[in-house]
mmCIF file of C-alpha atoms in Angstrom:
data_model
loop_
_atom_site.group_PDB
_atom_site.id
_atom_site.type_symbol
_atom_site.label_atom_id
_atom_site.label_comp_id
_atom_site.label_asym_id
_atom_site.label_seq_id
_atom_site.Cartn_x
_atom_site.Cartn_y
_atom_site.Cartn_z
ATOM 1 C CA MET A 869 24.683 20.051 43.919
ATOM 2 C CA HIS A 870 24.359 16.391 44.637
ATOM 3 C CA PRO A 871 24.275 14.373 41.411
ATOM 4 C CA PHE A 872 21.137 12.545 42.529
ATOM 5 C CA SER A 873 19.348 15.795 43.348
ATOM 6 C CA ARG A 874 19.123 16.892 39.717
ATOM 7 C CA LYS A 875 15.668 17.121 38.283
ATOM 8 C CA GLU A 876 15.534 14.811 35.319
ATOM 9 C CA ASN A 877 13.395 15.808 32.372
ATOM 10 C CA PRO A 878 10.763 13.199 31.621
ATOM 11 C CA VAL A 879 11.131 11.324 28.380
ATOM 12 C CA LYS A 880 8.788 12.717 25.776
ATOM 13 C CA PHE A 881 7.242 10.402 23.241
ATOM 14 C CA LYS A 882 6.211 11.856 19.944
ATOM 15 C CA LYS A 883 3.090 10.530 18.384
ATOM 16 C CA LYS A 884 3.896 9.395 14.867
ATOM 17 C CA SER A 885 1.413 10.109 12.123
ATOM 18 C CA LEU A 886 0.404 7.175 9.940
ATOM 19 C CA TRP A 887 0.409 9.356 6.849
ATOM 20 C CA LEU A 888 3.800 10.864 7.692
ATOM 21 C CA GLU A 889 5.307 7.429 8.165
ATOM 22 C CA SER A 890 3.729 6.252 4.923
ATOM 23 C CA TRP A 891 5.177 9.252 3.079
ATOM 24 C CA LYS A 892 8.619 8.477 4.455
ATOM 25 C CA ARG A 893 8.363 4.903 3.192
ATOM 26 C CA LEU A 894 7.033 6.120 -0.142
ATOM 27 C CA LYS A 895 10.002 8.457 -0.640
ATOM 28 C CA LYS A 896 12.361 5.509 -0.329
ATOM 29 C CA GLN A 897 10.799 3.794 -3.344
ATOM 30 C CA ARG A 898 12.491 5.059 -6.478
ATOM 31 C CA ALA A 899 9.901 3.671 -8.894
ATOM 32 C CA ALA A 900 7.041 5.306 -6.994
ATOM 33 C CA MET A 901 8.767 8.691 -6.961
ATOM 34 C CA ILE A 902 9.493 8.423 -10.684
ATOM 35 C CA GLY A 903 5.815 7.676 -11.253
ATOM 36 C CA LEU A 904 4.787 10.639 -9.103
ATOM 37 C CA SER A 905 7.174 12.882 -11.045
ATOM 38 C CA ILE A 906 5.625 11.764 -14.346
ATOM 39 C CA VAL A 907 2.114 12.451 -13.043
ATOM 40 C CA LEU A 908 3.049 15.888 -11.711
ATOM 41 C CA PHE A 909 4.780 16.677 -15.005
ATOM 42 C CA PHE A 910 1.601 16.047 -16.971
ATOM 43 C CA VAL A 911 -0.484 17.939 -14.419
ATOM 44 C CA LEU A 912 1.783 20.963 -14.842
ATOM 45 C CA LEU A 913 1.612 20.592 -18.623
ATOM 46 C CA GLY A 914 -2.161 20.721 -18.446
ATOM 47 C CA PHE A 915 -2.283 23.759 -16.175
ATOM 48 C CA LEU A 916 0.443 25.700 -17.980
ATOM 49 C CA SER A 917 -0.533 24.748 -21.539
ATOM 50 C CA PRO A 918 -1.667 28.299 -22.508
ATOM 51 C CA ILE A 919 1.700 29.629 -21.306
ATOM 52 C CA ILE A 920 3.897 26.921 -22.829
ATOM 53 C CA THR A 921 2.610 27.394 -26.353
ATOM 54 C CA ASN A 922 0.930 30.234 -28.200
ATOM 55 C CA GLN A 923 -0.302 28.100 -31.082
ATOM 56 C CA PRO A 924 -3.990 27.141 -31.285
ATOM 57 C CA TYR A 925 -4.853 23.473 -30.853
ATOM 58 C CA ASP A 926 -7.768 23.676 -33.286
ATOM 59 C CA GLY A 927 -8.313 25.257 -36.677
ATOM 60 C CA PHE A 928 -7.066 24.352 -40.134
ATOM 61 C CA ASN A 929 -3.840 25.364 -41.867
ATOM 62 C CA PRO A 930 -3.562 23.738 -45.333
ATOM 63 C CA GLU A 931 -0.034 25.090 -45.802
ATOM 64 C CA LYS A 932 1.360 23.089 -42.869
ATOM 65 C CA THR A 933 -0.286 19.688 -43.174
ATOM 66 C CA LEU A 934 1.734 16.606 -42.147
ATOM 67 C CA ILE A 935 4.992 18.442 -41.493
ATOM 68 C CA SER A 936 7.562 16.208 -39.809
ATOM 69 C CA PRO A 937 9.008 17.281 -36.425
ATOM 70 C CA ASN A 938 11.250 20.355 -36.651
ATOM 71 C CA SER A 939 12.356 23.355 -34.598
ATOM 72 C CA GLU A 940 9.037 25.165 -35.119
ATOM 73 C CA HIS A 941 6.766 22.158 -34.628
ATOM 74 C CA TRP A 942 8.532 19.881 -32.158
ATOM 75 C CA PHE A 943 6.136 16.950 -32.703
ATOM 76 C CA GLY A 944 5.182 17.847 -36.277
ATOM 77 C CA THR A 945 1.693 18.649 -37.557
ATOM 78 C CA ASP A 946 -1.360 16.558 -38.395
ATOM 79 C CA ASP A 947 -3.412 16.300 -41.572
ATOM 80 C CA GLN A 948 -5.119 19.628 -40.820
ATOM 81 C CA GLY A 949 -1.913 21.540 -40.112
ATOM 82 C CA ARG A 950 -2.422 21.622 -36.339
ATOM 83 C CA ASP A 951 0.618 21.515 -34.076
ATOM 84 C CA ILE A 952 0.714 18.082 -32.414
ATOM 85 C CA PHE A 953 2.775 19.239 -29.426
ATOM 86 C CA THR A 954 0.150 21.893 -28.648
ATOM 87 C CA ARG A 955 -2.666 19.389 -28.962
ATOM 88 C CA ILE A 956 -0.909 16.894 -26.692
ATOM 89 C CA ILE A 957 -0.343 19.341 -23.844
ATOM 90 C CA PHE A 958 -3.911 20.624 -24.096
ATOM 91 C CA GLY A 959 -5.040 17.005 -24.292
ATOM 92 C CA ALA A 960 -3.349 16.368 -20.949
ATOM 93 C CA ARG A 961 -6.046 18.532 -19.382
ATOM 94 C CA ILE A 962 -8.794 16.397 -20.893
ATOM 95 C CA SER A 963 -7.277 13.018 -20.038
ATOM 96 C CA LEU A 964 -6.459 13.969 -16.451
ATOM 97 C CA TRP A 965 -9.848 15.641 -16.009
ATOM 98 C CA ILE A 966 -11.638 12.487 -17.137
ATOM 99 C CA GLY A 967 -9.331 10.263 -15.101
ATOM 100 C CA PHE A 968 -9.639 12.152 -11.817
ATOM 101 C CA PHE A 969 -13.327 13.011 -11.875
ATOM 102 C CA SER A 970 -14.518 9.631 -13.141
ATOM 103 C CA VAL A 971 -12.617 7.964 -10.300
ATOM 104 C CA ILE A 972 -14.041 10.442 -7.772
ATOM 105 C CA GLY A 973 -17.540 9.652 -9.016
ATOM 106 C CA SER A 974 -16.918 5.898 -8.907
ATOM 107 C CA ILE A 975 -15.523 6.097 -5.380
ATOM 108 C CA ALA A 976 -18.374 8.286 -4.110
ATOM 109 C CA VAL A 977 -21.134 5.964 -5.335
ATOM 110 C CA GLY A 978 -19.236 2.699 -4.908
ATOM 111 C CA ALA A 979 -18.085 3.526 -1.374
ATOM 112 C CA PHE A 980 -21.596 4.537 -0.316
ATOM 113 C CA LEU A 981 -23.112 1.308 -1.624
ATOM 114 C CA GLY A 982 -20.254 -0.758 -0.216
ATOM 115 C CA LEU A 983 -20.694 0.821 3.213
ATOM 116 C CA LEU A 984 -24.409 0.035 3.227
ATOM 117 C CA ALA A 985 -23.861 -3.537 2.044
ATOM 118 C CA GLY A 986 -21.062 -4.288 4.489
ATOM 119 C CA TYR A 987 -22.614 -2.625 7.539
ATOM 120 C CA TYR A 988 -26.258 -3.689 7.312
ATOM 121 C CA GLY A 989 -25.778 -7.041 5.573
ATOM 122 C CA LYS A 990 -28.798 -9.321 5.051
ATOM 123 C CA TRP A 991 -31.141 -8.267 2.216
ATOM 124 C CA VAL A 992 -29.348 -4.927 1.746
ATOM 125 C CA ASP A 993 -26.074 -6.735 1.119
ATOM 126 C CA THR A 994 -27.778 -9.254 -1.170
ATOM 127 C CA ILE A 995 -29.382 -6.614 -3.401
ATOM 128 C CA ILE A 996 -26.262 -4.451 -3.679
ATOM 129 C CA SER A 997 -23.928 -7.411 -4.206
ATOM 130 C CA ARG A 998 -26.126 -8.848 -6.954
ATOM 131 C CA PHE A 999 -26.168 -5.408 -8.598
ATOM 132 C CA PHE A 1000 -22.358 -5.410 -8.571
ATOM 133 C CA ASP A 1001 -22.288 -8.951 -9.976
ATOM 134 C CA ILE A 1002 -24.591 -8.010 -12.851
ATOM 135 C CA MET A 1003 -22.416 -5.029 -13.789
ATOM 136 C CA LEU A 1004 -19.245 -7.096 -13.608
ATOM 137 C CA ALA A 1005 -20.792 -9.724 -15.873
ATOM 138 C CA PHE A 1006 -20.424 -7.322 -18.816
ATOM 139 C CA PRO A 1007 -17.029 -6.424 -20.324
ATOM 140 C CA SER A 1008 -16.331 -2.932 -19.031
ATOM 141 C CA ILE A 1009 -15.586 -1.336 -22.397
ATOM 142 C CA LEU A 1010 -18.768 -2.796 -23.941
ATOM 143 C CA LEU A 1011 -20.818 -1.476 -21.040
ATOM 144 C CA ALA A 1012 -19.195 1.941 -21.456
ATOM 145 C CA ILE A 1013 -19.994 1.899 -25.181
ATOM 146 C CA ALA A 1014 -23.629 1.049 -24.423
ATOM 147 C CA ILE A 1015 -23.940 3.870 -21.880
ATOM 148 C CA VAL A 1016 -22.382 6.458 -24.189
ATOM 149 C CA SER A 1017 -24.554 5.263 -27.065
ATOM 150 C CA ILE A 1018 -27.635 5.911 -24.930
ATOM 151 C CA LEU A 1019 -26.481 9.276 -23.572
ATOM 152 C CA GLY A 1020 -24.857 10.463 -26.808
ATOM 153 C CA PRO A 1021 -21.184 10.840 -27.780
ATOM 154 C CA SER A 1022 -19.374 13.539 -25.794
ATOM 155 C CA LEU A 1023 -16.528 13.901 -23.339
ATOM 156 C CA PHE A 1024 -18.858 14.457 -20.393
ATOM 157 C CA ASN A 1025 -20.955 11.417 -21.228
ATOM 158 C CA ALA A 1026 -17.770 9.379 -21.601
ATOM 159 C CA LEU A 1027 -16.777 10.519 -18.101
ATOM 160 C CA ILE A 1028 -20.162 9.405 -16.755
ATOM 161 C CA ALA A 1029 -19.872 6.027 -18.486
ATOM 162 C CA ILE A 1030 -16.366 5.416 -17.126
ATOM 163 C CA ALA A 1031 -17.502 6.363 -13.625
ATOM 164 C CA ILE A 1032 -20.477 3.988 -13.790
ATOM 165 C CA ILE A 1033 -18.582 0.929 -15.029
ATOM 166 C CA ASN A 1034 -16.021 1.227 -12.218
ATOM 167 C CA ILE A 1035 -18.524 1.534 -9.365
ATOM 168 C CA PRO A 1036 -18.487 -2.230 -8.537
ATOM 169 C CA THR A 1037 -14.694 -2.238 -8.183
ATOM 170 C CA TYR A 1038 -14.725 0.278 -5.343
ATOM 171 C CA GLY A 1039 -18.004 -0.952 -3.895
ATOM 172 C CA ARG A 1040 -16.817 -4.535 -3.453
ATOM 173 C CA LEU A 1041 -13.460 -3.364 -2.120
ATOM 174 C CA ILE A 1042 -14.927 -1.211 0.638
ATOM 175 C CA ARG A 1043 -17.630 -3.784 1.411
ATOM 176 C CA SER A 1044 -14.989 -6.407 2.204
ATOM 177 C CA ARG A 1045 -13.127 -3.897 4.337
ATOM 178 C CA VAL A 1046 -16.277 -2.898 6.252
ATOM 179 C CA LEU A 1047 -17.098 -6.542 6.998
ATOM 180 C CA SER A 1048 -13.742 -6.758 8.769
ATOM 181 C CA VAL A 1049 -13.721 -3.364 10.494
ATOM 182 C CA LYS A 1050 -17.239 -3.580 11.941
ATOM 183 C CA GLU A 1051 -16.203 -6.614 14.003
ATOM 184 C CA GLU A 1052 -13.446 -4.672 15.789
ATOM 185 C CA GLU A 1053 -13.869 -4.175 19.532
ATOM 186 C CA TYR A 1054 -14.008 -0.369 19.396
ATOM 187 C CA ILE A 1055 -16.865 -0.552 16.877
ATOM 188 C CA MET A 1056 -18.760 -2.977 19.084
ATOM 189 C CA ALA A 1057 -18.183 -0.696 22.062
ATOM 190 C CA ALA A 1058 -19.485 2.306 20.121
ATOM 191 C CA LYS A 1059 -22.660 0.377 19.293
ATOM 192 C CA ILE A 1060 -23.207 -0.458 22.953
ATOM 193 C CA THR A 1061 -22.973 3.220 23.897
ATOM 194 C CA GLY A 1062 -25.856 3.935 21.512
ATOM 195 C CA MET A 1063 -23.949 5.754 18.781
ATOM 196 C CA SER A 1064 -26.080 6.320 15.683
ATOM 197 C CA ASP A 1065 -25.459 4.273 12.544
ATOM 198 C CA GLY A 1066 -24.617 7.345 10.477
ATOM 199 C CA ARG A 1067 -21.992 8.572 12.927
ATOM 200 C CA LEU A 1068 -20.588 5.088 13.297
ATOM 201 C CA ILE A 1069 -20.352 4.485 9.548
ATOM 202 C CA PHE A 1070 -18.963 7.843 8.444
ATOM 203 C CA GLY A 1071 -17.079 8.740 11.614
ATOM 204 C CA HIS A 1072 -15.360 5.457 12.421
ATOM 205 C CA ILE A 1073 -15.802 2.703 9.841
ATOM 206 C CA LEU A 1074 -15.179 4.786 6.706
ATOM 207 C CA PRO A 1075 -11.943 6.470 7.935
ATOM 208 C CA ASN A 1076 -10.562 3.038 8.832
ATOM 209 C CA SER A 1077 -11.533 1.583 5.449
ATOM 210 C CA ILE A 1078 -10.266 4.341 3.175
ATOM 211 C CA THR A 1079 -6.655 3.196 2.675
ATOM 212 C CA PRO A 1080 -7.332 0.507 0.017
ATOM 213 C CA ILE A 1081 -9.676 2.918 -1.755
ATOM 214 C CA ILE A 1082 -6.891 5.510 -2.056
ATOM 215 C CA VAL A 1083 -4.542 2.939 -3.562
ATOM 216 C CA GLN A 1084 -7.153 1.528 -5.942
ATOM 217 C CA GLY A 1085 -8.226 5.034 -6.912
ATOM 218 C CA THR A 1086 -4.679 5.944 -7.899
ATOM 219 C CA LEU A 1087 -4.437 2.874 -10.108
ATOM 220 C CA GLY A 1088 -7.975 3.516 -11.328
ATOM 221 C CA VAL A 1089 -7.038 6.889 -12.801
ATOM 222 C CA ALA A 1090 -4.706 5.100 -15.215
ATOM 223 C CA THR A 1091 -7.484 2.690 -16.185
ATOM 224 C CA ALA A 1092 -9.932 5.551 -16.680
ATOM 225 C CA ILE A 1093 -7.497 7.374 -18.970
ATOM 226 C CA LEU A 1094 -7.122 4.234 -21.094
ATOM 227 C CA GLU A 1095 -10.896 3.780 -21.236
ATOM 228 C CA ALA A 1096 -11.369 7.417 -22.237
ATOM 229 C CA ALA A 1097 -8.764 6.989 -24.976
ATOM 230 C CA ALA A 1098 -10.561 3.851 -26.195
ATOM 231 C CA LEU A 1099 -13.918 5.658 -26.336
ATOM 232 C CA GLY A 1100 -12.259 8.595 -28.090
ATOM 233 C CA PHE A 1101 -10.675 6.235 -30.599
ATOM 234 C CA LEU A 1102 -14.126 4.799 -31.349
ATOM 235 C CA GLY A 1103 -15.579 8.274 -31.785
ATOM 236 C CA LEU A 1104 -17.752 8.021 -28.661
ATOM 237 C CA GLY A 1105 -15.755 10.375 -26.454
ATOM 238 C CA ALA A 1106 -14.083 13.503 -27.734
ATOM 239 C CA GLN A 1107 -15.648 15.045 -30.810
ATOM 240 C CA PRO A 1108 -13.826 16.449 -33.890
ATOM 241 C CA GLY A 1109 -11.533 19.316 -32.991
ATOM 242 C CA GLU A 1110 -11.062 18.377 -29.334
ATOM 243 C CA PRO A 1111 -7.425 17.531 -28.501
ATOM 244 C CA GLU A 1112 -8.075 14.218 -26.769
ATOM 245 C CA TRP A 1113 -5.310 11.651 -27.161
ATOM 246 C CA GLY A 1114 -7.528 8.738 -28.171
ATOM 247 C CA LYS A 1115 -9.295 10.878 -30.746
ATOM 248 C CA MET A 1116 -5.917 12.007 -32.085
ATOM 249 C CA LEU A 1117 -4.958 8.368 -32.612
ATOM 250 C CA ALA A 1118 -8.216 7.645 -34.389
ATOM 251 C CA ASP A 1119 -7.835 10.633 -36.712
ATOM 252 C CA SER A 1120 -4.248 9.687 -37.599
ATOM 253 C CA ARG A 1121 -4.458 5.920 -38.082
ATOM 254 C CA GLN A 1122 -4.568 6.295 -41.869
ATOM 255 C CA PHE A 1123 -1.169 8.038 -41.762
ATOM 256 C CA ILE A 1124 0.646 5.286 -39.878
ATOM 257 C CA THR A 1125 3.038 4.722 -42.789
ATOM 258 C CA THR A 1126 3.227 8.197 -44.356
ATOM 259 C CA ALA A 1127 3.297 10.299 -41.166
ATOM 260 C CA PRO A 1128 3.946 7.994 -38.186
ATOM 261 C CA TRP A 1129 4.640 10.901 -35.816
ATOM 262 C CA THR A 1130 0.918 11.724 -35.814
ATOM 263 C CA LEU A 1131 0.300 8.456 -33.927
ATOM 264 C CA LEU A 1132 3.621 8.040 -32.144
ATOM 265 C CA PHE A 1133 3.458 11.087 -29.886
ATOM 266 C CA PRO A 1134 -0.192 10.770 -28.717
ATOM 267 C CA GLY A 1135 0.359 7.059 -28.105
ATOM 268 C CA PHE A 1136 3.544 7.758 -26.168
ATOM 269 C CA ALA A 1137 1.726 10.365 -24.044
ATOM 270 C CA ILE A 1138 -0.981 7.835 -23.116
ATOM 271 C CA MET A 1139 1.626 5.189 -22.319
ATOM 272 C CA LEU A 1140 3.709 7.539 -20.203
ATOM 273 C CA VAL A 1141 0.924 8.974 -18.046
ATOM 274 C CA VAL A 1142 -0.603 5.512 -17.476
ATOM 275 C CA LEU A 1143 2.835 4.163 -16.534
ATOM 276 C CA GLY A 1144 3.284 7.038 -14.095
ATOM 277 C CA PHE A 1145 -0.001 6.352 -12.295
ATOM 278 C CA ASN A 1146 0.680 2.607 -12.168
ATOM 279 C CA MET A 1147 4.170 3.057 -10.739
ATOM 280 C CA PHE A 1148 2.939 5.562 -8.167
ATOM 281 C CA GLY A 1149 -0.060 3.389 -7.261
ATOM 282 C CA ASP A 1150 2.114 0.316 -6.714
ATOM 283 C CA GLY A 1151 4.456 2.291 -4.475
ATOM 284 C CA LEU A 1152 1.543 3.833 -2.583
ATOM 285 C CA ARG A 1153 0.091 0.382 -1.918
ATOM 286 C CA ASP A 1154 3.375 -0.797 -0.411
ATOM 287 C CA ALA A 1155 3.799 2.401 1.613
ATOM 288 C CA LEU A 1156 0.313 2.202 3.152
ATOM 289 C CA ASP A 1157 0.545 -1.520 3.882
ATOM 290 C CA PRO A 1158 1.288 -1.925 7.612
ATOM 291 C CA LYS A 1159 2.991 -5.256 6.910
ATOM 292 C CA THR A 1160 5.873 -3.382 5.262
ATOM 293 C CA LYS A 1161 6.801 -1.529 8.468
#
């Protein structure tokens, strides 16, 4: 057969996924993967806590109060004889639950308001932006304290308060993104074809504005966990008996010299999980940034 008579196969181009490429870049960042490993470790601790330990996290055992760490009680016991290791791994459920769901609530409300402000502009933007400015004028923790004081101290009300105080962060972020995206040519073309505002906002503008929200949300979980711990420390979050890390610190502060392990391990758990989310969030921001390609 003549060499020029061969049928050449056409070159096939594979369409690369943005998320796949971002994941590949993320895997190359050691700090981000360490942070992700820390987060997944605490998530597994929370889910598997009933399997990992058979000791109750509540109750009172006067015979085992303030026992230092040993083979039976790895992290020691508190002033009521409760195993601190058990309370920390059950507390991971609470801290992660508050962190994730408060951020989801903040993003849902903040993104909706930010979309309206950025897309419609004019008086809609003015009202929503001034609302964000008023909320940001108050220190976040003081605003959270005020909200919980009105609703009543509880974990659920603490979650609501944390979600509310972080709404402006996500709202202003997505508003600025919408102001840029809505001027793109494909958005203008969609308007000319008569596409409805709802379809345009949620079908085109939102998907192209979600990347910074994902990054900020990851970092926001760490902030929410710290805020929940602060409210728990003040007695406005978790109530007596609940294994929340901030509440554990508050209950043990009087034993800082006589039984330091009662504060050391809950404090270390808060530090470690917050560090994990921050490291992962920083790496995620770099991975999703097109300038790093």
